[in-house]
XYZ file of C-alpha atoms in Angstrom:
670
model
C 57.218 158.927 105.602
C 57.523 155.404 106.988
C 60.457 153.469 105.564
C 59.547 150.367 103.574
C 63.100 148.970 103.750
C 63.195 145.505 105.327
C 66.512 143.991 106.355
C 67.300 140.628 104.773
C 67.280 137.695 107.168
C 70.700 137.013 108.699
C 72.625 134.135 107.161
C 73.758 133.104 110.638
C 71.670 133.705 113.771
C 74.758 134.865 115.679
C 75.553 137.516 113.027
C 72.826 140.149 112.406
C 72.640 141.320 108.818
C 74.752 144.357 107.998
C 74.968 145.535 104.399
C 78.470 146.916 104.982
C 79.902 143.408 105.046
C 81.064 143.242 101.435
C 83.234 140.125 101.316
C 81.715 136.964 99.865
C 82.842 133.506 101.077
C 81.775 130.620 98.879
C 82.601 127.021 97.889
C 84.423 126.098 101.083
C 86.152 122.735 100.768
C 86.013 120.251 102.340
C 82.385 120.487 103.365
C 80.242 117.348 103.589
C 76.553 117.744 102.774
C 76.478 121.405 103.730
C 78.166 120.720 107.048
C 75.727 117.988 108.078
C 78.567 115.476 108.554
C 82.187 115.869 109.667
C 85.288 115.704 107.539
C 87.715 113.091 108.896
C 91.387 113.263 109.706
C 93.702 111.242 111.961
C 95.804 112.530 114.834
C 98.902 114.263 113.471
C 97.399 114.990 110.046
C 97.373 118.404 108.400
C 93.928 119.836 107.649
C 93.807 122.052 104.552
C 90.777 124.206 103.784
C 90.082 126.190 100.618
C 87.413 128.735 99.740
C 86.410 131.246 97.079
C 86.727 134.689 98.699
C 86.121 137.959 96.857
C 84.491 141.351 97.051
C 83.114 143.962 94.722
C 85.760 146.217 93.251
C 89.484 145.852 93.819
C 89.854 146.312 97.577
C 92.411 144.167 99.371
C 91.050 141.202 101.319
C 92.413 139.457 104.397
C 91.119 135.977 105.190
C 91.716 133.472 107.943
C 90.734 129.924 108.784
C 89.213 129.582 112.247
C 89.260 126.288 114.154
C 88.723 124.980 117.656
C 87.789 121.843 119.564
C 84.015 121.631 119.823
C 82.897 123.138 123.109
C 85.875 125.488 123.446
C 85.100 129.186 123.698
C 88.111 130.536 121.816
C 89.045 130.049 118.174
C 92.533 129.563 116.795
C 93.298 131.256 113.480
C 95.517 130.446 110.505
C 96.039 133.137 107.831
C 94.789 132.142 104.389
C 96.905 132.474 101.265
C 95.555 133.674 97.928
C 96.090 130.917 95.344
C 94.832 132.949 92.401
C 91.432 133.351 90.748
C 89.885 134.318 94.107
C 90.716 130.920 95.631
C 92.227 130.970 99.127
C 93.800 128.277 101.286
C 95.040 127.636 104.819
C 96.002 124.638 106.912
C 96.559 123.621 110.509
C 97.935 120.602 112.344
C 95.118 118.639 113.928
C 95.199 117.779 117.612
C 94.084 114.926 119.830
C 91.066 112.757 118.902
C 87.695 114.440 119.184
C 85.279 116.656 117.272
C 86.545 120.022 116.053
C 84.881 122.953 114.319
C 86.177 125.172 111.555
C 84.963 128.094 109.487
C 86.323 131.009 107.418
C 86.391 134.739 108.132
C 87.416 137.545 105.764
C 87.313 141.333 105.646
C 88.359 144.369 103.645
C 91.783 145.706 104.577
C 91.222 149.424 104.019
C 94.734 150.334 105.093
C 96.434 147.972 102.626
C 93.993 149.074 99.916
C 95.048 152.670 100.643
C 98.756 151.738 100.461
C 98.298 150.092 97.060
C 96.578 153.223 95.770
C 99.288 155.434 97.225
C 102.001 153.527 95.352
C 100.149 153.834 92.073
C 99.704 157.596 92.490
C 103.359 158.071 93.351
C 104.363 156.017 90.320
C 102.157 158.291 88.217
C 103.767 161.428 89.688
C 100.581 162.651 91.371
C 100.331 164.811 94.494
C 99.573 162.567 97.508
C 99.364 165.137 100.321
C 95.660 164.558 100.829
C 96.109 160.792 100.538
C 98.587 160.866 103.392
C 96.023 162.609 105.590
C 93.467 159.906 104.660
C 96.048 157.315 105.617
C 96.634 159.073 108.925
C 92.922 158.670 109.723
C 93.120 154.935 108.986
C 96.205 154.588 111.189
C 94.502 156.527 113.991
C 91.612 154.058 113.875
C 94.158 151.260 113.986
C 95.770 152.762 117.078
C 92.397 152.668 118.822
C 92.199 148.919 118.130
C 95.817 148.100 118.915
C 97.502 146.773 122.024
C 99.341 149.353 124.157
C 102.798 148.981 122.592
C 101.502 149.093 119.027
C 99.117 151.943 119.880
C 102.046 154.186 120.777
C 103.874 153.220 117.605
C 100.838 153.922 115.446
C 100.247 157.342 117.067
C 103.832 158.172 116.113
C 103.069 157.261 112.496
C 99.930 159.419 112.549
C 102.146 162.391 113.336
C 104.469 161.601 110.415
C 101.605 161.249 107.919
C 99.948 164.553 108.802
C 102.923 166.841 108.074
C 102.620 166.593 104.315
C 104.307 164.625 101.535
C 107.767 164.657 103.050
C 110.318 161.960 102.371
C 109.920 160.736 105.957
C 106.126 160.558 105.584
C 106.328 158.605 102.339
C 108.941 156.260 103.750
C 106.734 155.622 106.789
C 103.606 155.118 104.711
C 105.202 152.493 102.491
C 107.488 150.914 105.087
C 107.091 147.493 106.662
C 107.089 148.849 110.231
C 103.740 150.627 109.819
C 102.271 147.764 107.766
C 103.224 145.180 110.403
C 101.742 147.212 113.230
C 98.500 147.673 111.290
C 98.297 143.921 110.553
C 98.404 143.343 114.290
C 95.360 145.592 114.676
C 93.010 144.328 111.940
C 89.651 146.000 111.307
C 87.320 143.011 111.716
C 84.145 144.865 112.696
C 82.662 144.335 109.245
C 84.219 140.911 108.672
C 82.203 138.276 106.869
C 81.905 134.921 108.574
C 81.115 131.885 106.450
C 77.476 130.954 106.925
C 78.294 127.533 108.432
C 80.427 126.174 111.234
C 81.776 122.927 109.804
C 82.721 119.745 111.655
C 86.004 117.851 111.717
C 86.366 114.390 113.298
C 89.887 113.628 114.492
C 90.510 109.926 115.082
C 93.414 108.063 116.658
C 96.550 107.480 114.571
C 95.562 103.962 113.547
C 92.577 105.436 111.735
C 95.041 106.740 109.181
C 97.506 103.850 109.116
C 96.938 100.320 110.388
C 97.710 96.705 109.530
C 95.084 94.128 110.535
C 95.309 90.384 111.182
C 92.225 88.252 111.797
C 92.184 84.901 113.589
C 89.714 82.624 115.356
C 90.928 82.116 118.962
C 89.278 78.722 119.238
C 91.629 77.270 116.605
C 94.874 77.889 118.518
C 95.098 75.162 121.100
C 98.421 73.323 121.032
C 96.476 70.110 121.569
C 94.750 68.886 118.360
C 90.970 68.874 118.553
C 90.878 70.962 121.724
C 89.201 74.362 121.925
C 91.703 77.222 121.983
C 91.819 79.847 124.725
C 92.922 83.426 125.272
C 96.029 82.028 126.959
C 96.832 80.063 123.807
C 96.397 83.202 121.695
C 98.685 85.162 123.962
C 101.541 82.942 122.751
C 100.854 84.083 119.181
C 101.272 87.780 119.922
C 105.075 87.999 119.444
C 104.778 86.280 116.063
C 101.967 88.594 114.927
C 103.905 91.663 116.094
C 107.052 90.409 114.328
C 105.087 90.124 111.092
C 104.245 93.821 111.401
C 100.560 93.727 112.319
C 99.264 96.284 114.818
C 95.546 95.366 114.978
C 94.419 91.839 115.903
C 90.782 91.328 114.995
C 88.829 88.563 116.736
C 85.479 87.278 115.444
C 82.760 87.123 118.147
C 84.082 85.658 121.392
C 80.694 85.217 123.056
C 78.779 82.080 124.061
C 77.306 80.259 121.027
C 73.726 79.059 120.819
C 72.760 75.392 120.697
C 69.324 75.642 119.068
C 69.552 75.123 115.272
C 73.354 75.160 115.563
C 75.126 74.811 112.219
C 77.594 72.019 111.524
C 80.747 71.861 109.430
C 80.585 73.677 106.102
C 77.311 75.300 107.211
C 75.512 71.961 107.492
C 71.955 72.370 108.746
C 72.463 69.746 111.447
C 75.440 69.973 113.784
C 77.354 66.999 115.050
C 77.792 66.478 118.791
C 81.272 68.034 118.738
C 80.617 70.875 116.294
C 81.296 74.268 117.957
C 78.774 76.190 115.831
C 79.111 79.592 114.192
C 80.486 82.221 116.547
C 78.085 84.722 114.934
C 75.147 82.789 116.482
C 75.555 84.768 119.689
C 74.053 83.862 123.030
C 73.314 80.851 125.208
C 72.570 80.004 128.814
C 76.148 81.185 129.480
C 75.328 84.752 128.457
C 75.121 87.105 125.508
C 76.978 90.067 124.037
C 78.746 90.963 127.280
C 79.996 87.462 128.072
C 82.889 85.372 126.793
C 82.607 81.801 125.616
C 83.522 79.627 128.640
C 85.931 77.488 126.600
C 87.926 80.585 125.599
C 88.591 81.471 129.223
C 87.454 83.992 131.798
C 86.807 87.690 131.441
C 89.931 88.334 133.505
C 91.976 86.242 131.058
C 90.546 88.210 128.158
C 91.533 91.491 129.810
C 95.034 90.134 130.414
C 95.210 89.172 126.730
C 94.237 92.723 125.704
C 96.875 94.215 128.009
C 99.607 91.920 126.698
C 98.675 92.704 123.092
C 98.820 96.402 123.851
C 102.250 95.982 125.432
C 103.441 94.522 122.117
C 101.998 97.375 120.064
C 98.884 95.477 118.986
C 95.336 96.766 119.482
C 92.698 94.058 119.904
C 89.626 94.656 117.743
C 86.378 92.904 118.589
C 83.580 91.886 116.262
C 80.224 93.392 117.187
C 77.338 91.530 115.567
C 73.927 92.749 116.659
C 72.044 89.497 116.173
C 71.165 86.640 118.491
C 70.895 82.897 118.597
C 67.472 81.580 119.705
C 69.130 80.878 123.085
C 70.290 84.463 123.729
C 69.040 85.822 127.099
C 67.494 88.826 125.307
C 64.976 86.568 123.539
C 63.539 85.651 126.921
C 64.090 88.978 128.696
C 63.131 91.331 125.829
C 60.902 89.463 123.377
C 59.673 92.828 122.062
C 63.077 93.326 120.416
C 62.385 90.517 117.939
C 59.726 89.801 115.336
C 57.247 87.057 116.042
C 55.365 85.105 113.391
C 51.644 84.209 113.441
C 52.439 80.680 114.671
C 54.105 82.096 117.792
C 57.681 81.413 116.676
C 60.347 84.052 116.436
C 61.488 85.192 112.987
C 64.930 83.885 112.086
C 67.293 85.483 109.572
C 66.734 84.652 105.933
C 67.668 85.897 102.503
C 65.359 83.775 100.329
C 65.945 81.083 99.486
C 68.709 81.009 102.131
C 67.644 80.373 105.741
C 69.764 81.086 108.824
C 67.754 79.412 111.560
C 70.581 79.688 114.096
C 70.410 83.513 113.980
C 67.621 85.917 114.947
C 67.736 89.481 113.603
C 66.926 92.312 115.976
C 63.798 94.323 115.139
C 64.862 97.953 114.800
C 61.216 98.941 114.355
C 60.369 97.694 117.840
C 58.093 99.984 119.848
C 60.702 99.663 122.573
C 63.415 101.039 120.273
C 64.803 103.538 122.766
C 65.657 100.891 125.357
C 66.980 98.696 122.559
C 69.329 101.442 121.378
C 70.612 101.999 124.924
C 71.239 98.279 125.421
C 73.177 98.014 122.162
C 75.212 101.128 122.958
C 76.056 99.669 126.346
C 77.560 96.600 124.670
C 80.236 98.888 123.258
C 80.744 100.613 126.608
C 81.148 97.235 128.311
C 84.018 96.170 126.052
C 85.622 99.607 126.108
C 85.809 99.221 129.885
C 87.661 95.943 129.250
C 90.312 97.764 127.231
C 88.988 97.408 123.663
C 89.009 100.574 121.528
C 88.568 99.142 118.001
C 85.445 97.379 116.752
C 84.598 95.638 113.489
C 80.819 95.833 113.123
C 79.021 93.065 111.264
C 76.509 94.077 108.575
C 75.858 97.633 109.811
C 73.908 98.399 106.614
C 71.095 96.154 107.892
C 70.513 98.414 110.914
C 69.126 101.938 110.958
C 71.397 104.790 109.871
C 69.939 107.044 112.570
C 70.844 104.409 115.140
C 74.484 104.331 114.057
C 74.775 108.106 114.014
C 73.424 108.257 117.556
C 75.315 105.329 119.021
C 78.713 106.127 117.501
C 78.336 109.785 118.447
C 77.414 108.832 122.018
C 80.446 106.584 122.317
C 82.854 109.175 120.926
C 81.643 111.819 123.365
C 83.165 109.715 126.148
C 85.810 107.823 124.189
C 87.032 109.904 121.224
C 89.858 107.441 120.511
C 87.537 104.559 119.552
C 87.493 103.203 115.982
C 84.809 101.378 114.017
C 85.221 99.277 110.858
C 82.028 98.835 108.828
C 81.702 95.328 107.407
C 79.265 96.458 104.743
C 79.767 94.861 101.342
C 76.733 96.650 99.971
C 75.644 99.376 97.575
C 77.911 102.444 97.275
C 75.442 104.976 98.680
C 74.855 102.867 101.783
C 78.578 102.484 102.368
C 79.063 106.227 101.981
C 76.265 107.034 104.434
C 77.708 104.692 107.064
C 81.047 106.478 106.695
C 79.391 109.876 107.008
C 77.447 108.679 110.038
C 80.540 107.839 112.069
C 82.346 104.741 110.826
C 86.126 105.154 110.880
C 86.935 102.538 108.234
C 84.974 100.755 105.545
C 85.429 97.425 103.838
C 85.531 97.995 100.091
C 85.130 96.439 96.655
C 88.888 95.847 96.433
C 88.298 92.097 96.584
C 86.330 92.317 93.332
C 88.607 94.764 91.512
C 91.255 92.719 89.746
C 92.127 94.122 86.325
C 94.361 97.142 85.852
C 91.466 99.250 84.665
C 89.183 98.153 87.516
C 91.805 98.928 90.149
C 92.763 102.318 88.713
C 89.156 103.435 88.309
C 88.270 102.314 91.827
C 91.270 104.022 93.439
C 90.488 107.186 91.490
C 86.951 107.115 92.886
C 88.192 106.607 96.446
C 90.988 109.187 96.333
C 89.990 111.904 93.864
C 86.357 112.507 94.817
C 84.680 113.801 97.962
C 84.827 110.250 99.365
C 88.440 110.879 100.374
C 87.267 113.414 102.962
C 85.119 111.050 105.020
C 85.428 107.395 103.907
C 88.645 105.568 104.745
C 89.031 102.329 102.787
C 90.398 99.236 104.469
C 91.568 96.733 101.821
C 91.257 92.990 102.531
C 92.245 90.399 99.917
C 90.245 87.761 101.800
C 87.892 87.299 104.751
C 86.444 84.168 106.384
C 83.382 84.759 104.172
C 85.189 85.550 100.924
C 87.646 83.528 98.896
C 87.423 85.372 95.590
C 87.803 83.423 92.365
C 91.122 85.251 91.836
C 92.475 83.248 94.788
C 90.541 80.019 94.236
C 93.191 77.583 93.116
C 95.525 80.575 93.112
C 99.284 80.245 93.028
C 101.708 81.514 95.645
C 102.600 84.504 93.402
C 98.878 85.326 93.113
C 98.599 85.621 96.897
C 101.685 87.866 97.022
C 100.263 90.049 94.232
C 96.978 90.687 96.015
C 98.745 91.292 99.339
C 101.155 93.838 97.824
C 98.294 95.628 96.071
C 96.243 95.876 99.268
C 99.218 96.971 101.375
C 100.496 99.651 99.003
C 97.263 101.009 97.539
C 95.633 101.568 100.938
C 97.240 102.785 104.149
C 94.806 100.533 106.037
C 94.729 96.887 105.053
C 94.201 93.488 106.608
C 93.926 89.779 106.003
C 92.223 86.727 107.419
C 95.494 85.497 108.776
C 96.662 81.930 108.663
C 94.472 81.118 105.672
C 96.097 83.894 103.653
C 99.719 83.482 104.645
C 99.402 79.725 103.988
C 97.815 80.425 100.578
C 94.653 78.437 101.329
C 92.934 78.355 97.952
C 90.247 75.637 98.008
C 86.665 76.943 97.820
C 83.433 75.292 98.819
C 82.123 73.961 95.506
C 80.167 76.610 93.625
C 80.670 79.308 96.255
C 82.968 82.230 97.032
C 83.809 80.708 100.408
C 86.467 78.456 101.920
C 85.961 74.727 102.178
C 86.064 73.548 105.817
C 85.528 77.127 106.944
C 86.700 78.168 110.383
C 83.335 79.837 110.804
C 81.878 76.401 111.564
C 84.723 74.277 112.916
C 87.982 74.350 114.839
C 91.009 74.166 112.568
C 94.619 73.253 113.220
C 97.160 75.397 111.381
C 100.745 74.486 110.546
C 102.220 77.969 110.282
C 105.488 76.647 108.881
C 103.840 74.739 106.054
C 105.949 74.916 102.878
C 104.825 77.536 100.381
C 103.702 80.079 102.973
C 104.293 83.786 102.312
C 104.992 84.907 105.872
C 108.401 86.332 104.934
C 106.929 88.399 102.098
C 104.129 89.718 104.319
C 106.668 90.650 107.009
C 108.864 92.477 104.499
C 105.978 94.452 103.008
C 104.676 95.434 106.448
C 108.166 96.612 107.440
C 108.411 98.681 104.260
C 105.041 100.278 105.080
C 106.201 101.249 108.567
C 109.490 102.709 107.328
C 108.026 104.790 104.483
C 105.507 107.559 105.273
C 104.457 107.670 101.608
C 102.655 104.350 102.158
C 100.962 105.559 105.329
C 98.359 107.559 103.407
C 95.919 106.574 100.676
C 94.841 109.698 98.816
C 98.095 110.988 97.266
C 98.445 108.444 94.467
C 99.453 108.903 90.824
C 99.198 106.054 88.337
C 102.036 105.824 85.828
C 102.076 104.795 82.189
C 103.642 101.434 81.327
C 103.829 100.576 77.630
C 104.787 97.370 75.854
C 105.859 99.570 72.957
C 105.209 103.208 72.144
C 101.510 103.895 72.552
C 100.574 100.273 73.403
C 99.727 99.924 77.084
C 101.014 96.977 79.117
C 97.776 95.727 80.707
C 99.512 93.230 82.998
C 101.807 95.699 84.784
C 100.431 98.402 87.055
C 102.489 101.181 88.628
C 101.692 104.036 90.982
C 103.570 106.724 92.888
C 102.905 107.829 96.452
C 104.544 110.720 98.345
C 104.768 111.577 102.010
C 102.994 114.822 103.007
C 106.299 116.722 103.167
C 107.503 115.280 99.845
C 110.653 113.742 101.338
C 109.616 110.119 100.798
C 108.608 108.946 97.311
C 107.578 105.348 96.615
C 106.911 103.806 93.207
C 105.178 100.429 93.333
C 104.999 98.206 90.252
C 102.967 94.999 90.386
C 102.410 92.344 87.751
C 98.837 91.103 87.468
C 100.020 87.945 85.696
C 101.026 85.235 88.179
C 102.332 82.878 85.482
C 104.427 84.737 82.920
C 107.284 87.236 82.920
C 106.046 90.668 81.849
C 108.022 93.749 80.865
C 107.409 97.264 79.644
C 108.589 100.855 79.438
C 107.567 102.860 82.497
C 107.201 106.621 82.340
C 107.961 108.246 85.683
C 106.277 111.680 86.040
C 109.380 113.778 86.731
C 107.351 116.942 86.086
C 105.351 116.205 89.250
C 108.571 116.881 91.158
C 109.703 119.871 89.113
C 112.448 117.915 87.336
C 113.325 117.867 83.619
C 112.343 114.797 81.617
C 116.048 113.989 81.087
C 116.917 113.869 84.805
C 119.082 110.979 86.071
C 118.172 109.415 89.438
C 118.439 106.176 91.424
C 115.713 103.808 92.579
C 116.104 101.246 95.360
C 113.916 98.132 95.256
C 112.974 97.639 98.904
C 111.824 94.076 98.233
C 115.086 92.825 96.705
C 117.562 95.366 98.087
C 118.864 96.172 94.603
C 119.548 99.715 93.367
C 119.122 100.868 89.776
C 120.251 103.962 87.879
C 117.424 105.445 85.811
C 117.989 107.849 82.956
C 115.148 110.245 82.229
C 111.421 109.686 82.378
C 111.269 106.368 80.411
C 112.881 103.218 81.840
C 112.415 99.507 81.189
C 111.128 97.186 83.920
C 110.424 93.459 84.015
C 108.812 91.175 86.591
C 109.006 87.399 86.852
C 106.174 86.432 89.254
C 107.984 83.249 90.303
C 110.875 85.332 91.635
C 108.941 88.358 92.943
C 105.762 89.744 91.340
C 106.369 93.331 92.480
C 108.857 96.142 92.874
C 108.527 98.654 95.702
C 110.994 101.355 94.679
C 112.155 104.128 96.982
C 113.247 107.008 94.767
C 116.261 109.176 95.407
C 115.322 112.290 93.448
C 117.474 115.419 93.197
C 116.196 118.119 95.517
């Protein structure tokens, strides 16, 4: 009779179906969109993977996490530990930047299952002579799988197990020597492999921890009214390094168009000396692969990048894929732009706003493939000049498929590159950009100001799947954004927002001189600066009274000295009450720990920049396995003072005019 049995389709093409594979592997975490996108970690991080692993019955399972650099033939393996309730976990230290793969494998350990049964029968006083012979068969199979030295050892044990239930046989069967030798010869023929090979993107160290400073090079001439140069900016590098910044972000440094150039404060008509917006890229002097002639030569730019690197600072460039009407591409590749019925090219607009000095690129061009290559090559050009970090302007207005392709292409050759998405847009778009390859993302931090808003937002960023692929980069201001919290804001207000950004997120930045000088005057009716550097050359007095350079320097030093602040996701908010059961809304506290638990930081910030606020803070001693009555010391790294705390509840008070924050380093009993 012809069999009607049809084998089920294999879950993985490289693993034909075999019904003897009994282990189930499910709910692997982290896993982004079924493995469609990579999980992200930074060089030196520890990658932890969990999974539900079980089988029918009560047989013993062995599981391991497999991982390798993509393209390698061999896998490395880390044994998984059973956490309880069929949940298993393993971890490994990630390597150099690049794309890695990981998956899970598990199998039935028939030998260990047999040993467990043998113990139970002995405990029950049953005869185990036959069981020892069964065990001998399992050991003999193990000897066939084992390396030469272990094979001889296992054959010796086979002899012991076949002579009956002697004391020597029982001691051998239950001893660690036999068990260890059998573990070195596992029976993986019927192992279950998880049905997906998952991706892991490892980025350079600054992906996990970085401190950004933004400035406009054209504003740094020592001669008032003169256009600054790369040579002028080189003189600023020691000061920026001393303040603790390790990424210097420059807005576009390219030639600026003349046609429809904007004047001061975004005036529609520019004056004869107005430099224009540096985001209106392109003129007769070149486009995206040229430098503005008044900034200097390409050789001087490369020297600037080298000098910054020598001082521990990475130069980040702004990449804005848009053009002025004078950009060479408009003439050379008119098919990359949209043309209106009257024969004029379509300029950027967001009705009723019109940006006639900027032309958007048409990503629906029939010549899209050559367009993509040209845009990719802009990145390659600047990478060849020594730049490895890019802040990309408005990436959410370009195709997601384009970004996935272009960022992937770049990382194939340059895995240590980083990309910051300047996308203040809807959450799902920001998430997709992060999945598609962006290293960092701007966030809604600027618009989260109350205690509840900040706690809810940090919980979303750190306690959901977002933490596995979207790295927030907190900025209290940008050249485009002077939030109403800072408009007319006091010096303590600027310190408050800086401390929050620097201690809530491991990656943070600021639009430099404007922030440290507490510039707080908006353009009337807008969320922007008056006399914005986007449209004019400014002169900055960095020693102006009231600046917060010393406070910024201190906070950045604290970040570098305390690993707990060099990660974002391990954060616990603490309770602060005015009185029992009544929450203090104007004081916010949170605990961060280093991965090894040796460094514990408690930050407390007042959200009131005018009045002294106090409250009773409950420190979660149970998180550290300590009784609620434990005594311990806390050192305020901002003031240098040390306090003795008694138990979980302690009183704190902040006067914003003295210092609106505590950054406590805790000395907890081990």
